[in-house]
């Protein structure tokens, strides 16, 4: 199990044409070139993966994808396999982002299959979980997260998940400017870590990196990272500009 080095990940979602993506990636590679003490990932849209990977070569920034399909190949028009992502230079893949769950109907079972496909190709999964505002208001936060984690990781053994990264992203905090309070984040992260301990053992849980996502910006990353169970961040909007993202990385 790897140590809990801080991990800052950027998710560009459906933003940036090829040339825009390459330009931002080149700026990031330059701004972040001397960073050694953290893991950094950028997940551009599929169309820019290979070119962004090229722009990030010899930089400390790794390439990630935002999604994948679980079959290894076949007649699945519009889909992208784990092996294709690896061949484009990806090291990580985001799985189960709430926008995929909300807008594209992804289920926990889909998420489980996608993690299986990633693991098969040695792609490191970044599994996203999070509750909606109404689930939080109804005090169902923990039961929702428990279910997402247990179902998404069903039938895995700890060895297969040694490169797993978990991201807690409360749906009500994504792209809304509303960040969860540091106390709310710490409470959930510590709860998730003990759940993972029950499922895969204490030493697995102690080494697992749990990122927070939802309106992370240069102004709030510092206090979030002070929480004992926050090991990094998954950043959407604020990862689109090289200068802002670099500030977050160097919090
Ligand atoms: P945000 O998105 O930083 O724009 O809130 C986070 C995410 O969706 O990963």
mmCIF file of C-alpha atoms and ligand atoms in Angstrom:
data_model
loop_
_atom_site.group_PDB
_atom_site.id
_atom_site.type_symbol
_atom_site.label_atom_id
_atom_site.label_comp_id
_atom_site.label_asym_id
_atom_site.label_seq_id
_atom_site.Cartn_x
_atom_site.Cartn_y
_atom_site.Cartn_z
ATOM 1 C CA UNK A 1 0.000 0.000 0.000
ATOM 2 C CA UNK A 2 1.402 3.360 -0.972
ATOM 3 C CA UNK A 3 1.835 6.120 1.572
ATOM 4 C CA UNK A 4 -0.710 8.894 1.759
ATOM 5 C CA UNK A 5 1.141 11.451 -0.321
ATOM 6 C CA UNK A 6 -1.109 14.439 -1.002
ATOM 7 C CA UNK A 7 -2.968 13.987 -4.271
ATOM 8 C CA UNK A 8 -4.401 16.915 -6.194
ATOM 9 C CA UNK A 9 -6.514 15.993 -9.201
ATOM 10 C CA UNK A 10 -8.169 18.197 -11.792
ATOM 11 C CA UNK A 11 -11.277 17.219 -13.732
ATOM 12 C CA UNK A 12 -11.798 19.340 -16.825
ATOM 13 C CA UNK A 13 -15.230 17.833 -17.546
ATOM 14 C CA UNK A 14 -16.575 18.850 -20.994
ATOM 15 C CA UNK A 15 -14.363 21.896 -21.350
ATOM 16 C CA UNK A 16 -11.524 22.751 -23.732
ATOM 17 C CA UNK A 17 -10.923 22.026 -27.382
ATOM 18 C CA UNK A 18 -7.722 20.238 -28.325
ATOM 19 C CA UNK A 19 -5.648 23.396 -28.690
ATOM 20 C CA UNK A 20 -7.025 24.955 -25.496
ATOM 21 C CA UNK A 21 -6.286 21.759 -23.584
ATOM 22 C CA UNK A 22 -2.707 21.534 -24.835
ATOM 23 C CA UNK A 23 -2.055 25.175 -24.027
ATOM 24 C CA UNK A 24 -3.285 24.809 -20.440
ATOM 25 C CA UNK A 25 -1.392 21.540 -19.991
ATOM 26 C CA UNK A 26 1.842 23.174 -21.194
ATOM 27 C CA UNK A 27 1.348 26.025 -18.742
ATOM 28 C CA UNK A 28 0.726 23.561 -15.916
ATOM 29 C CA UNK A 29 3.778 21.493 -16.808
ATOM 30 C CA UNK A 30 5.863 24.645 -16.580
ATOM 31 C CA UNK A 31 4.343 26.002 -13.358
ATOM 32 C CA UNK A 32 4.451 22.655 -11.557
ATOM 33 C CA UNK A 33 7.707 21.256 -12.865
ATOM 34 C CA UNK A 34 9.547 21.425 -9.525
ATOM 35 C CA UNK A 35 6.812 19.903 -7.365
ATOM 36 C CA UNK A 36 8.037 16.660 -5.870
ATOM 37 C CA UNK A 37 6.085 15.994 -2.737
ATOM 38 C CA UNK A 38 2.644 15.360 -4.152
ATOM 39 C CA UNK A 39 0.822 13.423 -6.826
ATOM 40 C CA UNK A 40 -0.943 15.504 -9.443
ATOM 41 C CA UNK A 41 -3.415 14.438 -12.109
ATOM 42 C CA UNK A 42 -5.340 16.180 -14.841
ATOM 43 C CA UNK A 43 -8.321 14.545 -16.580
ATOM 44 C CA UNK A 44 -9.010 16.298 -19.903
ATOM 45 C CA UNK A 45 -11.768 15.249 -22.307
ATOM 46 C CA UNK A 46 -11.060 12.092 -24.322
ATOM 47 C CA UNK A 47 -10.265 14.015 -27.512
ATOM 48 C CA UNK A 48 -7.331 15.756 -25.826
ATOM 49 C CA UNK A 49 -5.904 12.835 -23.832
ATOM 50 C CA UNK A 50 -2.996 11.848 -26.051
ATOM 51 C CA UNK A 51 -1.931 15.413 -26.821
ATOM 52 C CA UNK A 52 -2.191 16.519 -23.187
ATOM 53 C CA UNK A 53 -0.214 13.418 -22.199
ATOM 54 C CA UNK A 54 2.491 14.558 -24.602
ATOM 55 C CA UNK A 55 2.464 18.085 -23.145
ATOM 56 C CA UNK A 56 2.808 16.656 -19.620
ATOM 57 C CA UNK A 57 5.661 14.319 -20.481
ATOM 58 C CA UNK A 58 8.589 14.824 -18.068
ATOM 59 C CA UNK A 59 6.371 16.849 -15.757
ATOM 60 C CA UNK A 60 5.088 15.711 -12.358
ATOM 61 C CA UNK A 61 1.509 15.868 -13.673
ATOM 62 C CA UNK A 62 -0.077 12.530 -14.591
ATOM 63 C CA UNK A 63 -2.834 11.941 -17.080
ATOM 64 C CA UNK A 64 -6.268 10.688 -16.115
ATOM 65 C CA UNK A 65 -9.533 10.003 -17.950
ATOM 66 C CA UNK A 66 -12.997 11.015 -16.804
ATOM 67 C CA UNK A 67 -14.755 7.760 -17.573
ATOM 68 C CA UNK A 68 -14.387 4.422 -19.356
ATOM 69 C CA UNK A 69 -16.490 1.494 -20.506
ATOM 70 C CA UNK A 70 -16.083 -1.890 -18.852
ATOM 71 C CA UNK A 71 -15.891 -4.178 -21.892
ATOM 72 C CA UNK A 72 -12.405 -4.698 -23.302
ATOM 73 C CA UNK A 73 -13.504 -4.223 -26.905
ATOM 74 C CA UNK A 74 -16.478 -4.769 -29.192
ATOM 75 C CA UNK A 75 -19.382 -3.156 -30.977
ATOM 76 C CA UNK A 76 -20.106 -0.437 -28.387
ATOM 77 C CA UNK A 77 -20.421 2.708 -30.452
ATOM 78 C CA UNK A 78 -19.111 5.768 -28.675
ATOM 79 C CA UNK A 79 -17.434 3.952 -25.803
ATOM 80 C CA UNK A 80 -13.771 3.869 -24.714
ATOM 81 C CA UNK A 81 -12.015 0.910 -23.076
ATOM 82 C CA UNK A 82 -9.457 0.799 -20.286
ATOM 83 C CA UNK A 83 -6.767 -0.435 -22.696
ATOM 84 C CA UNK A 84 -7.459 2.514 -24.995
ATOM 85 C CA UNK A 85 -6.953 4.889 -22.081
ATOM 86 C CA UNK A 86 -3.688 3.217 -21.159
ATOM 87 C CA UNK A 87 -2.520 3.466 -24.761
ATOM 88 C CA UNK A 88 -3.313 7.198 -24.709
ATOM 89 C CA UNK A 89 -1.036 7.596 -21.683
ATOM 90 C CA UNK A 90 -3.504 7.491 -18.795
ATOM 91 C CA UNK A 91 -2.461 6.405 -15.339
ATOM 92 C CA UNK A 92 -5.758 7.182 -13.597
ATOM 93 C CA UNK A 93 -9.447 7.067 -14.403
ATOM 94 C CA UNK A 94 -12.273 8.840 -12.584
ATOM 95 C CA UNK A 95 -15.183 6.450 -11.995
ATOM 96 C CA UNK A 96 -18.689 7.137 -10.711
ATOM 97 C CA UNK A 97 -18.563 10.927 -10.788
ATOM 98 C CA UNK A 98 -21.920 12.277 -9.620
ATOM 99 C CA UNK A 99 -22.516 13.896 -13.009
ATOM 100 C CA UNK A 100 -22.270 10.461 -14.613
ATOM 101 C CA UNK A 101 -24.610 9.036 -12.007
ATOM 102 C CA UNK A 102 -27.082 11.941 -12.316
ATOM 103 C CA UNK A 103 -27.126 12.663 -16.050
ATOM 104 C CA UNK A 104 -26.150 9.325 -17.564
ATOM 105 C CA UNK A 105 -27.873 6.981 -15.160
ATOM 106 C CA UNK A 106 -24.747 5.241 -13.936
ATOM 107 C CA UNK A 107 -25.518 2.736 -11.219
ATOM 108 C CA UNK A 108 -23.336 1.270 -8.501
ATOM 109 C CA UNK A 109 -23.203 -1.918 -10.559
ATOM 110 C CA UNK A 110 -21.872 0.038 -13.569
ATOM 111 C CA UNK A 111 -19.331 1.624 -11.263
ATOM 112 C CA UNK A 112 -18.243 -1.795 -9.987
ATOM 113 C CA UNK A 113 -17.734 -3.095 -13.528
ATOM 114 C CA UNK A 114 -15.772 -0.009 -14.477
ATOM 115 C CA UNK A 115 -13.469 -0.397 -11.493
ATOM 116 C CA UNK A 116 -12.991 -4.046 -12.459
ATOM 117 C CA UNK A 117 -12.031 -2.992 -16.013
ATOM 118 C CA UNK A 118 -9.614 -0.342 -14.728
ATOM 119 C CA UNK A 119 -7.931 -2.756 -12.325
ATOM 120 C CA UNK A 120 -7.544 -5.320 -15.109
ATOM 121 C CA UNK A 121 -5.471 -2.819 -17.107
ATOM 122 C CA UNK A 122 -3.568 -1.403 -14.139
ATOM 123 C CA UNK A 123 -5.353 1.910 -14.421
ATOM 124 C CA UNK A 124 -5.732 3.545 -11.017
ATOM 125 C CA UNK A 125 -9.389 4.155 -10.236
ATOM 126 C CA UNK A 126 -10.532 7.366 -8.568
ATOM 127 C CA UNK A 127 -13.912 6.302 -7.206
ATOM 128 C CA UNK A 128 -16.309 9.176 -6.524
ATOM 129 C CA UNK A 129 -19.089 8.980 -3.956
ATOM 130 C CA UNK A 130 -21.347 11.672 -2.564
ATOM 131 C CA UNK A 131 -24.793 12.477 -1.262
ATOM 132 C CA UNK A 132 -27.303 14.957 -2.669
ATOM 133 C CA UNK A 133 -28.613 17.863 -0.650
ATOM 134 C CA UNK A 134 -31.927 16.155 0.047
ATOM 135 C CA UNK A 135 -30.147 12.989 1.169
ATOM 136 C CA UNK A 136 -28.083 15.065 3.592
ATOM 137 C CA UNK A 137 -31.149 16.936 4.830
ATOM 138 C CA UNK A 138 -32.895 13.616 5.451
ATOM 139 C CA UNK A 139 -29.817 12.505 7.476
ATOM 140 C CA UNK A 140 -29.088 9.752 4.996
ATOM 141 C CA UNK A 141 -25.552 10.852 4.131
ATOM 142 C CA UNK A 142 -23.808 7.881 5.679
ATOM 143 C CA UNK A 143 -26.222 5.247 4.447
ATOM 144 C CA UNK A 144 -25.957 6.622 0.893
ATOM 145 C CA UNK A 145 -22.152 6.646 1.006
ATOM 146 C CA UNK A 146 -21.999 3.189 2.600
ATOM 147 C CA UNK A 147 -24.108 1.797 -0.188
ATOM 148 C CA UNK A 148 -22.100 3.486 -2.954
ATOM 149 C CA UNK A 149 -18.828 2.215 -1.499
ATOM 150 C CA UNK A 150 -19.993 -1.308 -0.662
ATOM 151 C CA UNK A 151 -21.685 -1.877 -4.011
ATOM 152 C CA UNK A 152 -18.979 -0.225 -6.065
ATOM 153 C CA UNK A 153 -16.261 -2.317 -4.404
ATOM 154 C CA UNK A 154 -18.232 -5.544 -4.102
ATOM 155 C CA UNK A 155 -16.267 -8.751 -4.753
ATOM 156 C CA UNK A 156 -12.873 -7.067 -4.783
ATOM 157 C CA UNK A 157 -10.001 -8.097 -2.543
ATOM 158 C CA UNK A 158 -7.688 -5.529 -1.009
ATOM 159 C CA UNK A 159 -4.771 -6.475 -3.223
ATOM 160 C CA UNK A 160 -6.709 -5.527 -6.339
ATOM 161 C CA UNK A 161 -7.475 -2.125 -4.880
ATOM 162 C CA UNK A 162 -4.015 -1.120 -3.766
ATOM 163 C CA UNK A 163 -4.030 1.855 -6.164
ATOM 164 C CA UNK A 164 -7.595 2.884 -5.445
ATOM 165 C CA UNK A 165 -8.214 6.529 -4.598
ATOM 166 C CA UNK A 166 -11.557 7.489 -3.059
ATOM 167 C CA UNK A 167 -13.109 10.916 -3.638
ATOM 168 C CA UNK A 168 -15.868 12.259 -1.426
ATOM 169 C CA UNK A 169 -17.830 14.782 -3.441
ATOM 170 C CA UNK A 170 -21.064 15.986 -1.883
ATOM 171 C CA UNK A 171 -23.313 16.650 -4.879
ATOM 172 C CA UNK A 172 -24.586 19.890 -3.344
ATOM 173 C CA UNK A 173 -21.056 21.295 -3.244
ATOM 174 C CA UNK A 174 -20.091 20.559 -6.862
ATOM 175 C CA UNK A 175 -19.911 23.649 -9.038
ATOM 176 C CA UNK A 176 -22.136 25.544 -6.623
ATOM 177 C CA UNK A 177 -19.526 27.557 -4.765
ATOM 178 C CA UNK A 178 -20.827 25.912 -1.551
ATOM 179 C CA UNK A 179 -17.974 24.010 0.045
ATOM 180 C CA UNK A 180 -18.716 21.569 2.806
ATOM 181 C CA UNK A 181 -17.298 22.779 6.116
ATOM 182 C CA UNK A 182 -14.004 21.261 7.169
ATOM 183 C CA UNK A 183 -15.828 19.544 10.052
ATOM 184 C CA UNK A 184 -18.382 18.006 7.692
ATOM 185 C CA UNK A 185 -15.617 16.793 5.396
ATOM 186 C CA UNK A 186 -13.508 15.356 8.202
ATOM 187 C CA UNK A 187 -16.522 13.575 9.692
ATOM 188 C CA UNK A 188 -17.355 11.875 6.397
ATOM 189 C CA UNK A 189 -13.751 11.032 5.522
ATOM 190 C CA UNK A 190 -13.106 9.425 8.875
ATOM 191 C CA UNK A 191 -16.320 7.466 8.548
ATOM 192 C CA UNK A 192 -15.336 6.330 5.042
ATOM 193 C CA UNK A 193 -11.911 5.284 6.258
ATOM 194 C CA UNK A 194 -13.397 3.118 8.978
ATOM 195 C CA UNK A 195 -15.848 1.591 6.510
ATOM 196 C CA UNK A 196 -12.940 0.679 4.235
ATOM 197 C CA UNK A 197 -11.170 -0.742 7.279
ATOM 198 C CA UNK A 198 -14.123 -3.019 7.935
ATOM 199 C CA UNK A 199 -14.241 -4.098 4.304
ATOM 200 C CA UNK A 200 -10.543 -4.494 3.499
ATOM 201 C CA UNK A 201 -8.606 -4.333 6.762
ATOM 202 C CA UNK A 202 -7.072 -1.634 8.914
ATOM 203 C CA UNK A 203 -3.782 -1.341 7.092
ATOM 204 C CA UNK A 204 -5.569 -0.946 3.756
ATOM 205 C CA UNK A 205 -7.719 1.828 5.209
ATOM 206 C CA UNK A 206 -4.753 3.542 6.837
ATOM 207 C CA UNK A 207 -3.008 3.800 3.473
ATOM 208 C CA UNK A 208 -6.037 4.756 1.363
ATOM 209 C CA UNK A 209 -6.110 8.279 0.002
ATOM 210 C CA UNK A 210 -9.439 10.033 0.381
ATOM 211 C CA UNK A 211 -9.864 13.236 -1.627
ATOM 212 C CA UNK A 212 -12.465 15.902 -1.090
ATOM 213 C CA UNK A 213 -14.202 17.479 -4.094
ATOM 214 C CA UNK A 214 -16.745 20.271 -4.389
ATOM 215 C CA UNK A 215 -15.862 23.928 -4.978
ATOM 216 C CA UNK A 216 -12.229 23.518 -3.960
ATOM 217 C CA UNK A 217 -10.229 26.677 -4.706
ATOM 218 C CA UNK A 218 -6.936 28.288 -3.732
ATOM 219 C CA UNK A 219 -8.687 29.992 -0.793
ATOM 220 C CA UNK A 220 -10.012 26.847 0.896
ATOM 221 C CA UNK A 221 -7.526 24.096 0.038
ATOM 222 C CA UNK A 222 -5.217 24.912 2.965
ATOM 223 C CA UNK A 223 -7.790 24.397 5.682
ATOM 224 C CA UNK A 224 -9.174 21.276 4.026
ATOM 225 C CA UNK A 225 -5.719 19.709 3.865
ATOM 226 C CA UNK A 226 -5.266 20.289 7.590
ATOM 227 C CA UNK A 227 -7.958 17.742 8.334
ATOM 228 C CA UNK A 228 -6.373 14.432 9.351
ATOM 229 C CA UNK A 229 -8.401 12.314 6.938
ATOM 230 C CA UNK A 230 -8.235 14.606 3.914
ATOM 231 C CA UNK A 231 -5.445 13.438 1.617
ATOM 232 C CA UNK A 232 -6.077 15.637 -1.379
ATOM 233 C CA UNK A 233 -8.678 17.197 -3.616
ATOM 234 C CA UNK A 234 -10.582 16.576 -6.814
ATOM 235 C CA UNK A 235 -10.965 19.966 -8.431
ATOM 236 C CA UNK A 236 -13.390 20.861 -11.220
ATOM 237 C CA UNK A 237 -13.873 24.525 -12.138
ATOM 238 C CA UNK A 238 -10.704 25.748 -10.454
ATOM 239 C CA UNK A 239 -8.572 23.252 -12.405
ATOM 240 C CA UNK A 240 -9.355 24.856 -15.756
ATOM 241 C CA UNK A 241 -6.762 27.598 -15.428
ATOM 242 C CA UNK A 242 -3.112 26.731 -14.935
ATOM 243 C CA UNK A 243 -2.378 29.526 -12.462
ATOM 244 C CA UNK A 244 -5.291 28.728 -10.147
ATOM 245 C CA UNK A 245 -4.686 24.987 -10.269
ATOM 246 C CA UNK A 246 -0.992 25.497 -9.483
ATOM 247 C CA UNK A 247 -1.944 27.541 -6.450
ATOM 248 C CA UNK A 248 -4.142 24.696 -5.237
ATOM 249 C CA UNK A 249 -1.387 22.159 -5.828
ATOM 250 C CA UNK A 250 1.113 24.274 -3.899
ATOM 251 C CA UNK A 251 -1.337 25.102 -1.048
HETATM 252 P P1 LIG B 1 -16.039 21.779 -8.728
HETATM 253 O O1 LIG B 1 -16.204 20.271 -9.254
HETATM 254 O O2 LIG B 1 -14.653 21.897 -8.180
HETATM 255 O O3 LIG B 1 -16.258 22.630 -9.954
HETATM 256 O O4 LIG B 1 -17.073 21.984 -7.688
HETATM 257 C C1 LIG B 1 -15.666 19.201 -8.532
HETATM 258 C C2 LIG B 1 -15.895 17.910 -9.284
HETATM 259 O O5 LIG B 1 -16.952 17.744 -9.898
HETATM 260 O O6 LIG B 1 -15.012 17.008 -9.281
#
